[in-house]
Short mmCIF file of C-alpha atoms in Angstrom, two decimals:
data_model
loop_
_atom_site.label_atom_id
_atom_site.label_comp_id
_atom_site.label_asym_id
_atom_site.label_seq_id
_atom_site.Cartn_x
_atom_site.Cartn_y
_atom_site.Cartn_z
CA UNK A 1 -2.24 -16.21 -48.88
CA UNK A 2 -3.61 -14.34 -45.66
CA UNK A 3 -4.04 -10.92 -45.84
CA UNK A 4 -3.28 -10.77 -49.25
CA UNK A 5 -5.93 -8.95 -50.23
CA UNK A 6 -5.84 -6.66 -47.46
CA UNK A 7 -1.97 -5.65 -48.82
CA UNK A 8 -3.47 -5.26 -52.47
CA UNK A 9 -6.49 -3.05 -51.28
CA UNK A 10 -3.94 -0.77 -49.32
CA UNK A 11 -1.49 -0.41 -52.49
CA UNK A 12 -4.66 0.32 -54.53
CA UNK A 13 -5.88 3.04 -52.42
CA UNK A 14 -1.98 4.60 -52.46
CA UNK A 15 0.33 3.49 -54.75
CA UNK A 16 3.11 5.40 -52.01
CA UNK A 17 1.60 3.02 -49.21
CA UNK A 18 5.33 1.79 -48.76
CA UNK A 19 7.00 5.04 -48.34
CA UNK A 20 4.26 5.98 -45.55
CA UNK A 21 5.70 5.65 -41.86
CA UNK A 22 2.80 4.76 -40.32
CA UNK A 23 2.86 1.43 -43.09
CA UNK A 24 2.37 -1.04 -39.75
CA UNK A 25 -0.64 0.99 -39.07
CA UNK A 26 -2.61 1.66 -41.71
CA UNK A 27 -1.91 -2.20 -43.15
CA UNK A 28 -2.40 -3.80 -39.84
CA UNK A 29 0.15 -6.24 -39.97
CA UNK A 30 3.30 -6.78 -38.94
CA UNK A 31 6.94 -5.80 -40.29
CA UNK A 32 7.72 -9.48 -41.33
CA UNK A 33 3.79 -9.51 -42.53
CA UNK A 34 3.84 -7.05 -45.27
CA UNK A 35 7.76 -7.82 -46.30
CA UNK A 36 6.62 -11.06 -46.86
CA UNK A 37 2.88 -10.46 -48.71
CA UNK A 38 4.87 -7.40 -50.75
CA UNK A 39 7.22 -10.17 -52.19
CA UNK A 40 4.95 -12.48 -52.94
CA UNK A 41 2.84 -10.23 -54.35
CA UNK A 42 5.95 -9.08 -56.70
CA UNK A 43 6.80 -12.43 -57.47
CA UNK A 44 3.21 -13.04 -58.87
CA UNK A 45 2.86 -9.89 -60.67
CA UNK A 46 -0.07 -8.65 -58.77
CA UNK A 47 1.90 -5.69 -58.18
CA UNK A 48 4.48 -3.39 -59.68
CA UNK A 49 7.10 -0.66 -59.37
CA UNK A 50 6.90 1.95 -61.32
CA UNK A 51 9.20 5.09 -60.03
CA UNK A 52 9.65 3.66 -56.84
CA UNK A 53 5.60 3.98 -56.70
CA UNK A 54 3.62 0.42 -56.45
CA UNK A 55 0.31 -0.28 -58.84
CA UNK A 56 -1.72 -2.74 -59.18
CA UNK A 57 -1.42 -5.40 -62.16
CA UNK A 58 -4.49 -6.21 -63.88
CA UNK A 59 -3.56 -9.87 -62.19
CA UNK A 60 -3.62 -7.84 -59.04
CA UNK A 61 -7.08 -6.39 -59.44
CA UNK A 62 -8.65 -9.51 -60.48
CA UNK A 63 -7.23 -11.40 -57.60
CA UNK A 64 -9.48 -8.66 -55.23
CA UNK A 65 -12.60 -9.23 -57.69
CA UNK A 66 -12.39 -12.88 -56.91
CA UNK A 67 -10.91 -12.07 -53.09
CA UNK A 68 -11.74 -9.24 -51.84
CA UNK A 69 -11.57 -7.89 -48.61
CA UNK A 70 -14.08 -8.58 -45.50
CA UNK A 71 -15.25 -6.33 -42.61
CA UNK A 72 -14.92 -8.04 -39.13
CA UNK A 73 -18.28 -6.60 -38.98
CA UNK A 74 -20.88 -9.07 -39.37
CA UNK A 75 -25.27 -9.71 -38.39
CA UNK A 76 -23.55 -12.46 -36.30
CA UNK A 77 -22.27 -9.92 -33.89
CA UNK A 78 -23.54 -6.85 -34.00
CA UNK A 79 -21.88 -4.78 -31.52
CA UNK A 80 -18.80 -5.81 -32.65
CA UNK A 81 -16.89 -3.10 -34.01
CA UNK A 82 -14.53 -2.56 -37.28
CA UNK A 83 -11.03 -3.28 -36.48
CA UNK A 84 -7.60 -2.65 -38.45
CA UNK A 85 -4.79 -4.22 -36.34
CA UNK A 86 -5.41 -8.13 -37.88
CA UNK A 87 -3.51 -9.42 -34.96
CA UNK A 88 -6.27 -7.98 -32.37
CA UNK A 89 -8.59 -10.24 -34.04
CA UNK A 90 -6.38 -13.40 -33.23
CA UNK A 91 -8.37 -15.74 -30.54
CA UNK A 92 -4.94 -16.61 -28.92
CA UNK A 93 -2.71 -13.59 -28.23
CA UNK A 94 0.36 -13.45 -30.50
CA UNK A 95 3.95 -12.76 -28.55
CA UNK A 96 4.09 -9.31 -29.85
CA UNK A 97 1.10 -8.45 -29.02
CA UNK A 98 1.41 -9.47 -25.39
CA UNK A 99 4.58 -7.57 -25.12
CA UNK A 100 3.09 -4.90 -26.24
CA UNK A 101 0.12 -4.69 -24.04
CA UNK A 102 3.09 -5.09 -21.21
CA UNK A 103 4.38 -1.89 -22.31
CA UNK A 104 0.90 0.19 -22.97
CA UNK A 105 0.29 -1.52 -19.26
CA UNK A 106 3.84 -0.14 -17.69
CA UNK A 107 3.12 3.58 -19.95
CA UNK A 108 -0.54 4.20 -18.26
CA UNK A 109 0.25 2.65 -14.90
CA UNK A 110 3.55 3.38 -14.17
CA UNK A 111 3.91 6.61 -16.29
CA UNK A 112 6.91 4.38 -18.17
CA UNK A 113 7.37 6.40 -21.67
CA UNK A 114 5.68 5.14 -24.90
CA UNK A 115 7.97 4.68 -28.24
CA UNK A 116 6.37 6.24 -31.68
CA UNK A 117 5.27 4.07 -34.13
CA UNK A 118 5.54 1.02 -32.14
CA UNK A 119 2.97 -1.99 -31.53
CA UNK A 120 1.43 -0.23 -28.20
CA UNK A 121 1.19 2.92 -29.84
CA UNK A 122 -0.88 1.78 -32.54
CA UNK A 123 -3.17 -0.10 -30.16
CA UNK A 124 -3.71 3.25 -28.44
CA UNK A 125 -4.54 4.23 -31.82
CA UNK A 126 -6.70 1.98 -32.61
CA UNK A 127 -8.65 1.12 -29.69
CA UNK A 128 -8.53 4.38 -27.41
CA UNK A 129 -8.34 7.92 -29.09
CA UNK A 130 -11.15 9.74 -29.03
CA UNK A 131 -12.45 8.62 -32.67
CA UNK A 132 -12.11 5.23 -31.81
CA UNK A 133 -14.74 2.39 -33.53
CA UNK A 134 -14.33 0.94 -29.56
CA UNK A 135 -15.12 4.00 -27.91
CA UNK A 136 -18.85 3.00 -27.22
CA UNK A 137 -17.68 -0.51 -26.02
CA UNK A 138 -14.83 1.12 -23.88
CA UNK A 139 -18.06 3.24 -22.46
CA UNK A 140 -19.77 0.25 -21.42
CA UNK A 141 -16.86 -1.50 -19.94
CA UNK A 142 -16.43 1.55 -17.83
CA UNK A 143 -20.24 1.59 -16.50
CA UNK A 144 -19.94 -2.04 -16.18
CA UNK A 145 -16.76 -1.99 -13.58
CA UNK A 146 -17.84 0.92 -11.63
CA UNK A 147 -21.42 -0.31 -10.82
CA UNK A 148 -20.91 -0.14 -7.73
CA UNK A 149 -20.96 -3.95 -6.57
CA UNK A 150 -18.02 -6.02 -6.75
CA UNK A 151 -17.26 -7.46 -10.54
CA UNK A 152 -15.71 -10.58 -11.39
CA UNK A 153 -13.34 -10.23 -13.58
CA UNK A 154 -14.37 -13.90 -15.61
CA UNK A 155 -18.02 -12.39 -16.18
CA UNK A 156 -16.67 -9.02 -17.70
CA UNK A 157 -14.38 -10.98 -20.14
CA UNK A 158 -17.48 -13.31 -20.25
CA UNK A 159 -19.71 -10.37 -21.39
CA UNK A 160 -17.83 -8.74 -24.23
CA UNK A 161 -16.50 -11.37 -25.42
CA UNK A 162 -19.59 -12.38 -26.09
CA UNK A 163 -19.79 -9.48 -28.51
CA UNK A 164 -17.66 -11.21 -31.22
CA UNK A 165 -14.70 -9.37 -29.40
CA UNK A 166 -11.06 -11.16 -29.02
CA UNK A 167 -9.62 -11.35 -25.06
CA UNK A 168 -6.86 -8.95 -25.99
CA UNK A 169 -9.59 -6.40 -27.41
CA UNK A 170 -11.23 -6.19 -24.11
CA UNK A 171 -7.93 -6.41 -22.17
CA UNK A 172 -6.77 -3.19 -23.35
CA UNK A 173 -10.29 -1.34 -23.43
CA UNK A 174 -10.45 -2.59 -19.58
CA UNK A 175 -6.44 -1.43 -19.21
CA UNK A 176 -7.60 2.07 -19.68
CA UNK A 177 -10.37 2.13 -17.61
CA UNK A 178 -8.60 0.63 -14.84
CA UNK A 179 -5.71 3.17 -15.28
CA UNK A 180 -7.95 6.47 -15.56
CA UNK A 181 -10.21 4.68 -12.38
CA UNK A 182 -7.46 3.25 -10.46
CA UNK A 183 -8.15 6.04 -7.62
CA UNK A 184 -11.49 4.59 -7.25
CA UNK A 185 -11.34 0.88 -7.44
CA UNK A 186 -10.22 -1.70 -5.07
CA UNK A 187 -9.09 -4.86 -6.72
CA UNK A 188 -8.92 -7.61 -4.87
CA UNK A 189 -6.47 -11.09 -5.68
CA UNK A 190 -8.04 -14.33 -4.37
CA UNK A 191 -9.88 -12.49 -2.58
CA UNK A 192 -6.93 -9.85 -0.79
CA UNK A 193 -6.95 -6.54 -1.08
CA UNK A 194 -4.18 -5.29 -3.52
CA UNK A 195 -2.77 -1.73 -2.41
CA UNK A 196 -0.77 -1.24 -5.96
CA UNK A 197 -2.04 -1.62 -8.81
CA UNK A 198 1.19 -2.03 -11.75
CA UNK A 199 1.74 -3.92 -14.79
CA UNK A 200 2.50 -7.40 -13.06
CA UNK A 201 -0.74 -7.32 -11.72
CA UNK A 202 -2.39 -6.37 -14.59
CA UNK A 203 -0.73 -9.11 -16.20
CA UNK A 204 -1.81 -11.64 -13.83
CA UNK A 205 -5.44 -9.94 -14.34
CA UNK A 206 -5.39 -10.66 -18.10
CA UNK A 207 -3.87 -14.49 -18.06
CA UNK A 208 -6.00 -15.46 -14.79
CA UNK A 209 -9.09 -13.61 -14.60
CA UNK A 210 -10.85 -16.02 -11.83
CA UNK A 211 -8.56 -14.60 -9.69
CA UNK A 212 -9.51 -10.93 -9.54
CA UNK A 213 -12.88 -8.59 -8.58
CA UNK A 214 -12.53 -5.39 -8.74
CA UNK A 215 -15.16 -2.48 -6.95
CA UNK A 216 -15.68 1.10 -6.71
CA UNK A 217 -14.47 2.44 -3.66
CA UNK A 218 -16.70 6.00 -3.85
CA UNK A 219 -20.36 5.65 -1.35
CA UNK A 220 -22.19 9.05 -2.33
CA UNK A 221 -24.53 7.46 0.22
CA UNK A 222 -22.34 7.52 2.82
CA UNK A 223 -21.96 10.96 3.76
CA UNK A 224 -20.09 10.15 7.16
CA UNK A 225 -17.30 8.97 5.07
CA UNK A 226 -15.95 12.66 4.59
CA UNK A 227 -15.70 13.28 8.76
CA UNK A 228 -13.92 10.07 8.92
CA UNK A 229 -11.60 11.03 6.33
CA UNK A 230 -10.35 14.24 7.88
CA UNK A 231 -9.49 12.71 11.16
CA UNK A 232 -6.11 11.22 8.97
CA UNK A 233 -6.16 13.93 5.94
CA UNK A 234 -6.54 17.55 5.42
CA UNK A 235 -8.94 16.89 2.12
CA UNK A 236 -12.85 15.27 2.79
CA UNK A 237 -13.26 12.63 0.55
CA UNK A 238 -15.83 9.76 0.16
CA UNK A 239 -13.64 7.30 -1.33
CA UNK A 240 -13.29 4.53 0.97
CA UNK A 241 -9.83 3.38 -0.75
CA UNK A 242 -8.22 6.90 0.24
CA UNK A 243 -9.71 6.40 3.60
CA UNK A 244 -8.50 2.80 3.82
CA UNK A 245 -4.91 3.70 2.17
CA UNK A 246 -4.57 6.55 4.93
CA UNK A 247 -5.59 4.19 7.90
CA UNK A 248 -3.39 1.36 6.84
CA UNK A 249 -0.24 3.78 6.41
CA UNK A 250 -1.22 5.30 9.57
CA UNK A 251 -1.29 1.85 11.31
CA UNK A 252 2.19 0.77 9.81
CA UNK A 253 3.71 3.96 10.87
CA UNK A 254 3.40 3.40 14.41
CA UNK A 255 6.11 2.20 16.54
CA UNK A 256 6.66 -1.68 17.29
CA UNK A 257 4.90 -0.72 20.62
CA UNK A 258 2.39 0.07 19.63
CA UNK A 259 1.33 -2.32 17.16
CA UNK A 260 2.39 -4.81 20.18
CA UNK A 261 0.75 -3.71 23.35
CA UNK A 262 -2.02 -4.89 24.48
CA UNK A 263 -1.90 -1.91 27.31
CA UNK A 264 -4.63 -0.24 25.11
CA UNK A 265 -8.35 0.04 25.93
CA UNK A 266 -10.18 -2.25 24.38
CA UNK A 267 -12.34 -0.76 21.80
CA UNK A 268 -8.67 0.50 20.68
CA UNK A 269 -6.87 -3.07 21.35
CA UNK A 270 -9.68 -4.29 18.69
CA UNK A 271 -9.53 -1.27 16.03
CA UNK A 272 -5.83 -2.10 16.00
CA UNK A 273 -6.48 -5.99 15.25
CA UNK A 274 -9.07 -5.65 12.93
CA UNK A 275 -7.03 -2.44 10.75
CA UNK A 276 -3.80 -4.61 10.74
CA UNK A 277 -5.86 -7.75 9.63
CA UNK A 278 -8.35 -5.90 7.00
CA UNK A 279 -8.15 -8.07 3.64
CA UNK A 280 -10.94 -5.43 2.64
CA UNK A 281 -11.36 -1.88 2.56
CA UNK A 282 -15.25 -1.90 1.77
CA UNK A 283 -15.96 -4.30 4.51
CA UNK A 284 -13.16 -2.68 6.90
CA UNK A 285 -15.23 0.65 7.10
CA UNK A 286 -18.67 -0.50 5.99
CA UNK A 287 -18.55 -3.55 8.95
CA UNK A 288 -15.80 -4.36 10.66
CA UNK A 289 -14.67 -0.94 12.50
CA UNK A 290 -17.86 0.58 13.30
CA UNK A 291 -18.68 -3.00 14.63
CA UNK A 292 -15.75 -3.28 16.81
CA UNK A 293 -16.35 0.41 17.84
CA UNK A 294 -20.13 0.62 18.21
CA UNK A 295 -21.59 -3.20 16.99
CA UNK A 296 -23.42 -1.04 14.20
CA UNK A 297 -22.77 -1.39 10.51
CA UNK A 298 -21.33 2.05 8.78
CA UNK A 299 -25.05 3.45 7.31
CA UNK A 300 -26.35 3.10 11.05
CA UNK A 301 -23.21 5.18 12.36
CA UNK A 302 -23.25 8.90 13.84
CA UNK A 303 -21.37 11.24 15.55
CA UNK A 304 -20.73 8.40 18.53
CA UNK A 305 -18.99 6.17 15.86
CA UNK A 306 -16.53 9.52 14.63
CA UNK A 307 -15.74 10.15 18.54
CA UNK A 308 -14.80 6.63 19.14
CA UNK A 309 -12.57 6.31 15.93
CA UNK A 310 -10.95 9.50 16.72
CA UNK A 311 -10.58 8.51 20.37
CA UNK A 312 -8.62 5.11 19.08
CA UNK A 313 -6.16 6.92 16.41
CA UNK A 314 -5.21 9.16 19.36
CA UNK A 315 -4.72 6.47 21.65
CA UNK A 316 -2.63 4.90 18.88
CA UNK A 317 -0.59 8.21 18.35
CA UNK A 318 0.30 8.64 21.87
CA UNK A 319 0.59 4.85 23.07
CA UNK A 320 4.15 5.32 23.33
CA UNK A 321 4.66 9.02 24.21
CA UNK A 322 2.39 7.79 27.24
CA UNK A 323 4.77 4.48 27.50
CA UNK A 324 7.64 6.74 28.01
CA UNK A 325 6.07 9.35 30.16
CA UNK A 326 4.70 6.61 32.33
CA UNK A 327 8.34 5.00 33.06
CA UNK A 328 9.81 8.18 33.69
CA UNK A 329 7.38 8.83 36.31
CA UNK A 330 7.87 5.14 37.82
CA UNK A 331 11.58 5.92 37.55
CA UNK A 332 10.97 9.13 40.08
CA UNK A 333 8.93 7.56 42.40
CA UNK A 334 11.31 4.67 42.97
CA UNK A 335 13.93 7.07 43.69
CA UNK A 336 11.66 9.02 45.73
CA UNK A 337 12.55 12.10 43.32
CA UNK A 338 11.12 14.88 41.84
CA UNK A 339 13.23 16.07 39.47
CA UNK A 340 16.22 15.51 37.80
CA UNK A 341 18.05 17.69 39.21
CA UNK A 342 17.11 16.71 42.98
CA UNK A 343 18.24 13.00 42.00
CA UNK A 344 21.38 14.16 40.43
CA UNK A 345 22.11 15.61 43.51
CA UNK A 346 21.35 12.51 45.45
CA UNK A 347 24.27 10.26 43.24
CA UNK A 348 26.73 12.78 42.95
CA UNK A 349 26.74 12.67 46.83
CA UNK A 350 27.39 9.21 46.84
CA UNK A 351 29.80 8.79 43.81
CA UNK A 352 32.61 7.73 45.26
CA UNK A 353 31.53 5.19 47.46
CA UNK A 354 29.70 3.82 44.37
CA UNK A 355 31.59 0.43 43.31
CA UNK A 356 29.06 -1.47 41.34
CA UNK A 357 29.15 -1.30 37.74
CA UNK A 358 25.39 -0.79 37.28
CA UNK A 359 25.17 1.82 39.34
CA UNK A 360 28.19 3.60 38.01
CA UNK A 361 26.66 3.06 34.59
CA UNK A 362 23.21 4.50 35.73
CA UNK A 363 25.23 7.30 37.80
CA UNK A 364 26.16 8.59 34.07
CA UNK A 365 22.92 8.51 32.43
CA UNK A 366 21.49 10.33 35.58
CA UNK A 367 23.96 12.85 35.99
CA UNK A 368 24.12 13.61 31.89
CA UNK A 369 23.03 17.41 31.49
CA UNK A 370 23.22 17.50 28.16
CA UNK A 371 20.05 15.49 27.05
CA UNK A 372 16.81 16.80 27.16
CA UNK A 373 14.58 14.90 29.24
CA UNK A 374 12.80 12.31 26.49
CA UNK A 375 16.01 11.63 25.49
CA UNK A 376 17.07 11.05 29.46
CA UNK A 377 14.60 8.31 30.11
CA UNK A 378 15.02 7.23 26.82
CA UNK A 379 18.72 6.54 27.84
CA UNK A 380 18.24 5.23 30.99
CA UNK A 381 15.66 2.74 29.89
CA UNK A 382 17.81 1.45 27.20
CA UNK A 383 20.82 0.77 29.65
CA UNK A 384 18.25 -0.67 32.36
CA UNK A 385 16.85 -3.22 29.87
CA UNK A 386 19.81 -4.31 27.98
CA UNK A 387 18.30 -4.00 25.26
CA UNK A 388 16.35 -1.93 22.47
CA UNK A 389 15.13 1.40 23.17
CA UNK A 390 11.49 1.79 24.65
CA UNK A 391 9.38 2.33 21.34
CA UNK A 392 10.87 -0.97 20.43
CA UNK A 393 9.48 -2.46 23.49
CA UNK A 394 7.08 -5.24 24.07
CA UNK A 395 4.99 -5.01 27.26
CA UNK A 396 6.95 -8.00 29.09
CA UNK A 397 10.04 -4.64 28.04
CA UNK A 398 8.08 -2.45 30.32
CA UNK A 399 7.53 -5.28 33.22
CA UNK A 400 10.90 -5.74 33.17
CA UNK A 401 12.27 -2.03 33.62
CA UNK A 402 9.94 -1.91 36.06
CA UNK A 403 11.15 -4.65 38.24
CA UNK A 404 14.78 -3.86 37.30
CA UNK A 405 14.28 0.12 38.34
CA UNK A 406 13.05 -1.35 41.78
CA UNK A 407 16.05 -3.18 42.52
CA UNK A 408 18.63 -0.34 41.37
CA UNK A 409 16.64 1.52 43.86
CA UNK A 410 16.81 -0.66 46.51
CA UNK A 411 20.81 -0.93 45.96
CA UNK A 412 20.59 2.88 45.81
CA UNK A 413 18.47 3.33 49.11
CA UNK A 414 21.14 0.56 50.49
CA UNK A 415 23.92 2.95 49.82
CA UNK A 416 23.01 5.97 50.47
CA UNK A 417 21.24 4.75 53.98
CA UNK A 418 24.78 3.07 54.33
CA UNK A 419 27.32 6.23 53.75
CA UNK A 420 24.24 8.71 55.77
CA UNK A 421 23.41 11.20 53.27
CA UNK A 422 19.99 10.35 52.52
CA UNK A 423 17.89 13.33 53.11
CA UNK A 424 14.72 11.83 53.98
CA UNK A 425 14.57 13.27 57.54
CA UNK A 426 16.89 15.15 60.05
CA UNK A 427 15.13 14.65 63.12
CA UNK A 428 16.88 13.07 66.13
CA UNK A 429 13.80 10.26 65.70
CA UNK A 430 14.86 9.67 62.04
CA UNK A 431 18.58 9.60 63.27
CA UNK A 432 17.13 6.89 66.09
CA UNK A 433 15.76 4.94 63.50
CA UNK A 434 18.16 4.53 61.29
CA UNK A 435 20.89 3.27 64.04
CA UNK A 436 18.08 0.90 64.78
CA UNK A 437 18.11 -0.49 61.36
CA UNK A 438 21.92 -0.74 60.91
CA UNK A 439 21.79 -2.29 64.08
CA UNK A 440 19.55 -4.82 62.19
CA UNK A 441 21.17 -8.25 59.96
CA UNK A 442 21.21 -7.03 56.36
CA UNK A 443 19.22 -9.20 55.36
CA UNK A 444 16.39 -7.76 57.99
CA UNK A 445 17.32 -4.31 56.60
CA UNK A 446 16.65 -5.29 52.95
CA UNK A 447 13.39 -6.39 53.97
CA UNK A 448 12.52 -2.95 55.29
CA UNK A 449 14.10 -1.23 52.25
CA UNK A 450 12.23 -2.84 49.80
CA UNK A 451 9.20 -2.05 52.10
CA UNK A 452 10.15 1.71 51.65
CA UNK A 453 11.25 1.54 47.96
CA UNK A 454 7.92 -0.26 47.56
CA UNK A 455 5.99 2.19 49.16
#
């Protein structure tokens, strides 16, 4: 019977073996395991109670002489190292065992809590305290992922496997590495970047390996790293996945604007493209920015590259502030205003002569005192467009306004020329003119209205 002797060895070594708490452990087997080797060993007197205490028979101890025990150790694999837990040294992974490596997975990437004396607990145990027989092996795993190329995830399996190691062995070694690394390394799933790295993941990592690389994200030779990392954080770094992580939250921060225009210069237009389309942190910063930005890779970068890249996240920061500043000024200038105040002025002189429901609506905005004067355009804007506010825009949004805004002037100009209290001039030449044009068809006086709105 499997593990028979294993049971029999334990019970010789302490006849209170049954008693202990840690039984799971020290056994290496299962619940069901040793109820099930205990009562066959009962049943076949190679055991026996004595004072709630188990011995060994004489039965019992002849059964070892003729079966005893064997080390996992062997001259066929030599870096293979002793291991308890008999269900680590299964070629296919047992159910239990892959729920457990779930849960060691969700505990050391996701901080989820882990239960005493349970199957993860013991692998911890077993294959990652500090007096570990796989500490060596966990060692080499480590130097082996953070190389400092990108590692396929096949050939590490590949590699210590090939030391007489099972697939769940290494999977848990390489769990911890990943976990106490995970600031460092950028994995990568058919080939796209993976921002998070959790316990679905990992578990798509262990059953399909050919999917995943993984590489470290720290360039000591990159010293420009550490300017370009301050420009978006407050601590240097050289860690091209902070850098990356920073830059991408940056990006998907900014207002739908933004991320839309293509009113943006164009070594910014093509930072923004090639950001929001990265599939790659190391090749993002090592080729594809300072490319766009100076057609140099990252190591032949200087101070030019750091100017441009701060130039673009500026321009990115600001695209809409600028947006919104620009349509307030078009908004003046059509009214042939300086202020608010001055144009308030101008429609309360004209209110009640004003009978279109635009303008009445656009008489409230303008008049509004309450709002300060971001929110003011932002107001206006909105009710001129119909639609969402500004940052929201696209640039066919700000086309739009613009060619609305010209007509509500122009129906503005109309009536205030019409009722005479435009204040554009008080000479008796201005007051000559302007008989002349009402003397004029209307549609000959919208002609030269537009030609004034227009400039």
């Amino acid at each position: 019977m499997q593990y028979l002797n294993k049971l029999l060895l334990c019970v010789e070594k302490d006849s209170t073996i049954f008693k202990n708490q840690d039984l799971n452990f020290i056994v290496g087997l299962t619940n069901t395991q040793i109820k099930d080797l205990k009562k066959h060993a009962i049943t076949n007197e190679l055991i026996k109670e004595e004072k709630k205490e188990y011995f060994l028979t004489e039965k019992g101890r002849d059964y070892l002489k003729d079966d005893p025990f064997e080390s996992w150790c062997s001259g066929e694999f030599p870096k293979r190292p002793e291991i308890n837990l008999e269900y680590l040294k299964l070629d296919k992974m047992p159910p239990t065992l892959t729920k457990a490596i779930r849960c060691l997975a969700r505990n050391l990437l996701e901080g989820e809590e882990l239960k005493q004396n349970s199957t993860e607990a013991y692998l911890v145990k077993e294959l990652l305290s500090d007096d570990s027989s796989c500490k060596e092996i966990k060692n080499e795993i480590e130097e082996y992922i953070l190389q400092g190329k990108k590692v396929k995830l096949t050939d590490l399996f590949d590699k210590f496997m090939s030391y007489g190691l099972t697939k769940s062995i290494v999977a848990v070694l390489l769990l911890d590495v990943l976990a106490k690394n995970k600031d460092i390394l950028a994995i990568y799933e058919k080939l796209q970047f993976q921002l998070k790295l959790n316990q679905l993941m990992f578990d798509r990592m262990i059953f399909c390996p050919q999917n995943f690389e993984v590489q470290k994200t720290i360039m000591e030779d990159l010293p420009i790293l550490e300017d370009i990392s301050l420009v978006l954080s407050d601590k240097p770094t050289k860690n091209i996945l902070d850098i990356t992580k920073a830059l991408i939250y940056f990006i998907r921060d900014l207002e739908k604007y933004t991320l839309n225009t293509e009113r943006l210069s164009k070594k910014t237009l093509r930072f923004r493209n090639v950001t929001m389309n990265a599939k790659d942190p190391i090749s993002l910063f090592n080729r594809d920015i300072p490319k766009v930005l100076t057609g140099k890779m990252l190591s032949e970068c200087d101070s030019e590259f750091l100017q441009y890249y701060t130039n673009s996240i500026d321009e990115l920061k600001n695209a809409t502030k600028n947006m919104v500043a620009e349509i307030n000024i078009f908004f003046f200038e059509s009214f042939k205003s300086k202020n608010r105040h001055e144009l308030t002025c101008r429609f309360e002189a004209i209110e009640e002569y004003i009978g279109e429901k635009e303008l009445k609506i656009l008489f409230n905005n303008v008049v509004e005192k309450d709002a300060d004067d971001t929110l003011w355009i932002n107001r206006i804007a909105t009710f001129i467009n119909k639609s969402r506010v500004p940052k929201d825009w696209s640039d066919e949004d700000v086309a739009d306004f613009k060619v609305k805004v010209k007509d509500l002037a122009l129906r503005f100009y109309t009536l205030e020329a019409t009722v005479g209290t435009s204040n554009l001039g008080q000479s008796k030449s201005f007051d000559k003119l302007i008989t002349q044009i009402l003397s004029l068809s209307k549609a000959e006086q919208n002609v030269i209205l537009r030609k004034v709105v227009n400039g």
